[in-house]
Amino acid sequence: MVINFTSLGAEGKAPQEVVSAVPGSSLVLKKNALLDLGKTVSGLTKIDFCMGWDISTIGTNIDLDISVLACHEGGKILSSNDVIFYNHKEVPGVSLNGDNRTGAGDGDDEIISIILSEVDPSVSKLICCLTIHRAAARHQTFEIVSNSYIRLVNKETDTEIAKFTLEGSHPTSTAIVFAELVRDNENWVFHTIGEGLVGDLNQVAARFQ
């Protein structure tokens, strides 16, 4: 498998492919894992990136935002139109549902829906990020975020395919590049990243220009 996977802080380590031992069961993924969706779910057409987190344990509300970068050749975005977030919620095949501003309540907080057949053929990967809204002004980092995760869900059956929970402490990070969905000819591969960055969504996007 020769694919251009995103590497931010993985020290050049090759991602490790994961295969389900029990077909149809959800996988718990670690950082820098690969899940070949063609091998995992036959005929998969619609998926959701479901993300959740818990509010701060120190009594301060925190507003996290899910976003997706639709990258083209070389893993680059071409313009701001390739960034899906709360002020630009849709591109062909990819749409954001809602904007949870506190993380309150059980279950998923924000969801990105993807129709694989409708994603622009020039898009080579969809990178999923989580950022803290106005982090610098509010002096907030991921140190006060608990239990943040991404679930990959088969939307047609409402079945969880895999889940990746953010690992480690991120005391200075204001953004997390969580995972990516990478095109492999007619197939797609899910790659967990879980790397923290300092900056807002604009600065994260600039790394992929």
PDB file of N, CA, C and O in Angstrom, residues 92-121:
ATOM      1  N   PRO A  92     -18.993  19.244  -1.985  1.00  0.00           N
ATOM      2  CA  PRO A  92     -19.555  18.007  -2.538  1.00  0.00           C
ATOM      3  C   PRO A  92     -19.136  16.763  -1.755  1.00  0.00           C
ATOM      4  O   PRO A  92     -17.952  16.477  -1.573  1.00  0.00           O
ATOM      5  N   GLY A  93     -20.136  16.061  -1.232  1.00  0.00           N
ATOM      6  CA  GLY A  93     -19.897  14.813  -0.528  1.00  0.00           C
ATOM      7  C   GLY A  93     -19.571  14.932   0.940  1.00  0.00           C
ATOM      8  O   GLY A  93     -19.521  13.918   1.644  1.00  0.00           O
ATOM      9  N   VAL A  94     -19.357  16.152   1.450  1.00  0.00           N
ATOM     10  CA  VAL A  94     -18.945  16.340   2.845  1.00  0.00           C
ATOM     11  C   VAL A  94     -19.774  17.454   3.469  1.00  0.00           C
ATOM     12  O   VAL A  94     -19.865  18.544   2.912  1.00  0.00           O
ATOM     13  N   SER A  95     -20.373  17.198   4.642  1.00  0.00           N
ATOM     14  CA  SER A  95     -21.184  18.235   5.296  1.00  0.00           C
ATOM     15  C   SER A  95     -21.068  18.142   6.811  1.00  0.00           C
ATOM     16  O   SER A  95     -20.936  17.062   7.384  1.00  0.00           O
ATOM     17  N   LEU A  96     -21.103  19.312   7.455  1.00  0.00           N
ATOM     18  CA  LEU A  96     -21.056  19.420   8.911  1.00  0.00           C
ATOM     19  C   LEU A  96     -22.464  19.565   9.446  1.00  0.00           C
ATOM     20  O   LEU A  96     -23.259  20.364   8.946  1.00  0.00           O
ATOM     21  N   ASN A  97     -22.758  18.804  10.499  1.00  0.00           N
ATOM     22  CA  ASN A  97     -24.083  18.853  11.122  1.00  0.00           C
ATOM     23  C   ASN A  97     -23.978  19.477  12.507  1.00  0.00           C
ATOM     24  O   ASN A  97     -23.532  18.826  13.448  1.00  0.00           O
ATOM     25  N   GLY A  98     -24.369  20.743  12.644  1.00  0.00           N
ATOM     26  CA  GLY A  98     -24.454  21.374  13.957  1.00  0.00           C
ATOM     27  C   GLY A  98     -23.154  21.931  14.485  1.00  0.00           C
ATOM     28  O   GLY A  98     -22.082  21.733  13.915  1.00  0.00           O
ATOM     29  N   ASP A  99     -23.257  22.650  15.616  1.00  0.00           N
ATOM     30  CA  ASP A  99     -22.110  23.284  16.264  1.00  0.00           C
ATOM     31  C   ASP A  99     -22.358  23.293  17.769  1.00  0.00           C
ATOM     32  O   ASP A  99     -23.034  24.172  18.290  1.00  0.00           O
ATOM     33  N   ASN A 100     -21.838  22.297  18.469  1.00  0.00           N
ATOM     34  CA  ASN A 100     -21.976  22.218  19.922  1.00  0.00           C
ATOM     35  C   ASN A 100     -20.937  23.139  20.558  1.00  0.00           C
ATOM     36  O   ASN A 100     -19.740  22.983  20.318  1.00  0.00           O
ATOM     37  N   ARG A 101     -21.380  24.069  21.387  1.00  0.00           N
ATOM     38  CA  ARG A 101     -20.461  25.074  21.930  1.00  0.00           C
ATOM     39  C   ARG A 101     -19.991  24.815  23.353  1.00  0.00           C
ATOM     40  O   ARG A 101     -19.247  25.618  23.910  1.00  0.00           O
ATOM     41  N   THR A 102     -20.420  23.708  23.960  1.00  0.00           N
ATOM     42  CA  THR A 102     -20.007  23.437  25.335  1.00  0.00           C
ATOM     43  C   THR A 102     -19.509  22.017  25.557  1.00  0.00           C
ATOM     44  O   THR A 102     -18.769  21.764  26.504  1.00  0.00           O
ATOM     45  N   GLY A 103     -19.928  21.059  24.731  1.00  0.00           N
ATOM     46  CA  GLY A 103     -19.601  19.665  24.977  1.00  0.00           C
ATOM     47  C   GLY A 103     -20.502  19.027  26.005  1.00  0.00           C
ATOM     48  O   GLY A 103     -20.288  17.884  26.410  1.00  0.00           O
ATOM     49  N   ALA A 104     -21.536  19.751  26.420  1.00  0.00           N
ATOM     50  CA  ALA A 104     -22.455  19.231  27.438  1.00  0.00           C
ATOM     51  C   ALA A 104     -23.293  18.097  26.863  1.00  0.00           C
ATOM     52  O   ALA A 104     -23.569  18.048  25.663  1.00  0.00           O
ATOM     53  N   GLY A 105     -23.706  17.192  27.738  1.00  0.00           N
ATOM     54  CA  GLY A 105     -24.568  16.091  27.326  1.00  0.00           C
ATOM     55  C   GLY A 105     -23.779  14.852  26.953  1.00  0.00           C
ATOM     56  O   GLY A 105     -22.567  14.887  26.749  1.00  0.00           O
ATOM     57  N   ASP A 106     -24.499  13.743  26.851  1.00  0.00           N
ATOM     58  CA  ASP A 106     -23.884  12.477  26.509  1.00  0.00           C
ATOM     59  C   ASP A 106     -23.809  12.299  25.000  1.00  0.00           C
ATOM     60  O   ASP A 106     -24.525  12.947  24.239  1.00  0.00           O
ATOM     61  N   GLY A 107     -22.948  11.386  24.572  1.00  0.00           N
ATOM     62  CA  GLY A 107     -22.880  11.041  23.160  1.00  0.00           C
ATOM     63  C   GLY A 107     -22.059  12.003  22.327  1.00  0.00           C
ATOM     64  O   GLY A 107     -21.311  12.834  22.840  1.00  0.00           O
ATOM     65  N   ASP A 108     -22.213  11.877  21.012  1.00  0.00           N
ATOM     66  CA  ASP A 108     -21.427  12.684  20.071  1.00  0.00           C
ATOM     67  C   ASP A 108     -21.825  14.159  20.156  1.00  0.00           C
ATOM     68  O   ASP A 108     -22.996  14.496  20.341  1.00  0.00           O
ATOM     69  N   ASP A 109     -20.839  15.034  19.987  1.00  0.00           N
ATOM     70  CA  ASP A 109     -21.091  16.475  20.049  1.00  0.00           C
ATOM     71  C   ASP A 109     -21.211  17.114  18.670  1.00  0.00           C
ATOM     72  O   ASP A 109     -22.030  18.001  18.471  1.00  0.00           O
ATOM     73  N   GLU A 110     -20.394  16.696  17.715  1.00  0.00           N
ATOM     74  CA  GLU A 110     -20.471  17.217  16.353  1.00  0.00           C
ATOM     75  C   GLU A 110     -20.181  16.088  15.368  1.00  0.00           C
ATOM     76  O   GLU A 110     -19.421  15.165  15.681  1.00  0.00           O
ATOM     77  N   ILE A 111     -20.788  16.185  14.184  1.00  0.00           N
ATOM     78  CA  ILE A 111     -20.689  15.107  13.197  1.00  0.00           C
ATOM     79  C   ILE A 111     -20.408  15.678  11.808  1.00  0.00           C
ATOM     80  O   ILE A 111     -21.042  16.646  11.393  1.00  0.00           O
ATOM     81  N   ILE A 112     -19.479  15.074  11.117  1.00  0.00           N
ATOM     82  CA  ILE A 112     -19.242  15.336   9.699  1.00  0.00           C
ATOM     83  C   ILE A 112     -19.740  14.127   8.919  1.00  0.00           C
ATOM     84  O   ILE A 112     -19.330  12.992   9.193  1.00  0.00           O
ATOM     85  N   SER A 113     -20.650  14.350   7.978  1.00  0.00           N
ATOM     86  CA  SER A 113     -21.194  13.271   7.154  1.00  0.00           C
ATOM     87  C   SER A 113     -20.518  13.263   5.791  1.00  0.00           C
ATOM     88  O   SER A 113     -20.305  14.320   5.187  1.00  0.00           O
ATOM     89  N   ILE A 114     -20.207  12.062   5.315  1.00  0.00           N
ATOM     90  CA  ILE A 114     -19.480  11.918   4.045  1.00  0.00           C
ATOM     91  C   ILE A 114     -20.181  10.891   3.162  1.00  0.00           C
ATOM     92  O   ILE A 114     -20.447   9.764   3.603  1.00  0.00           O
ATOM     93  N   ILE A 115     -20.488  11.300   1.934  1.00  0.00           N
ATOM     94  CA  ILE A 115     -20.986  10.373   0.908  1.00  0.00           C
ATOM     95  C   ILE A 115     -19.810  10.125  -0.030  1.00  0.00           C
ATOM     96  O   ILE A 115     -19.413  11.000  -0.806  1.00  0.00           O
ATOM     97  N   LEU A 116     -19.220   8.958   0.069  1.00  0.00           N
ATOM     98  CA  LEU A 116     -17.942   8.693  -0.591  1.00  0.00           C
ATOM     99  C   LEU A 116     -18.000   8.903  -2.096  1.00  0.00           C
ATOM    100  O   LEU A 116     -17.070   9.455  -2.697  1.00  0.00           O
ATOM    101  N   SER A 117     -19.087   8.497  -2.735  1.00  0.00           N
ATOM    102  CA  SER A 117     -19.192   8.603  -4.195  1.00  0.00           C
ATOM    103  C   SER A 117     -19.312  10.046  -4.675  1.00  0.00           C
ATOM    104  O   SER A 117     -19.091  10.323  -5.855  1.00  0.00           O
ATOM    105  N   GLU A 118     -19.670  10.961  -3.769  1.00  0.00           N
ATOM    106  CA  GLU A 118     -19.870  12.354  -4.153  1.00  0.00           C
ATOM    107  C   GLU A 118     -18.678  13.255  -3.840  1.00  0.00           C
ATOM    108  O   GLU A 118     -18.683  14.435  -4.188  1.00  0.00           O
ATOM    109  N   VAL A 119     -17.662  12.700  -3.187  1.00  0.00           N
ATOM    110  CA  VAL A 119     -16.456  13.484  -2.915  1.00  0.00           C
ATOM    111  C   VAL A 119     -15.753  13.773  -4.236  1.00  0.00           C
ATOM    112  O   VAL A 119     -15.599  12.887  -5.084  1.00  0.00           O
ATOM    113  N   ASP A 120     -15.351  15.019  -4.441  1.00  0.00           N
ATOM    114  CA  ASP A 120     -14.695  15.423  -5.686  1.00  0.00           C
ATOM    115  C   ASP A 120     -13.540  14.467  -6.009  1.00  0.00           C
ATOM    116  O   ASP A 120     -12.710  14.173  -5.141  1.00  0.00           O
ATOM    117  N   PRO A 121     -13.474  13.957  -7.241  1.00  0.00           N
ATOM    118  CA  PRO A 121     -12.411  13.011  -7.611  1.00  0.00           C
ATOM    119  C   PRO A 121     -10.996  13.552  -7.414  1.00  0.00           C
ATOM    120  O   PRO A 121     -10.044  12.771  -7.275  1.00  0.00           O
TER     121      PRO A 121
END
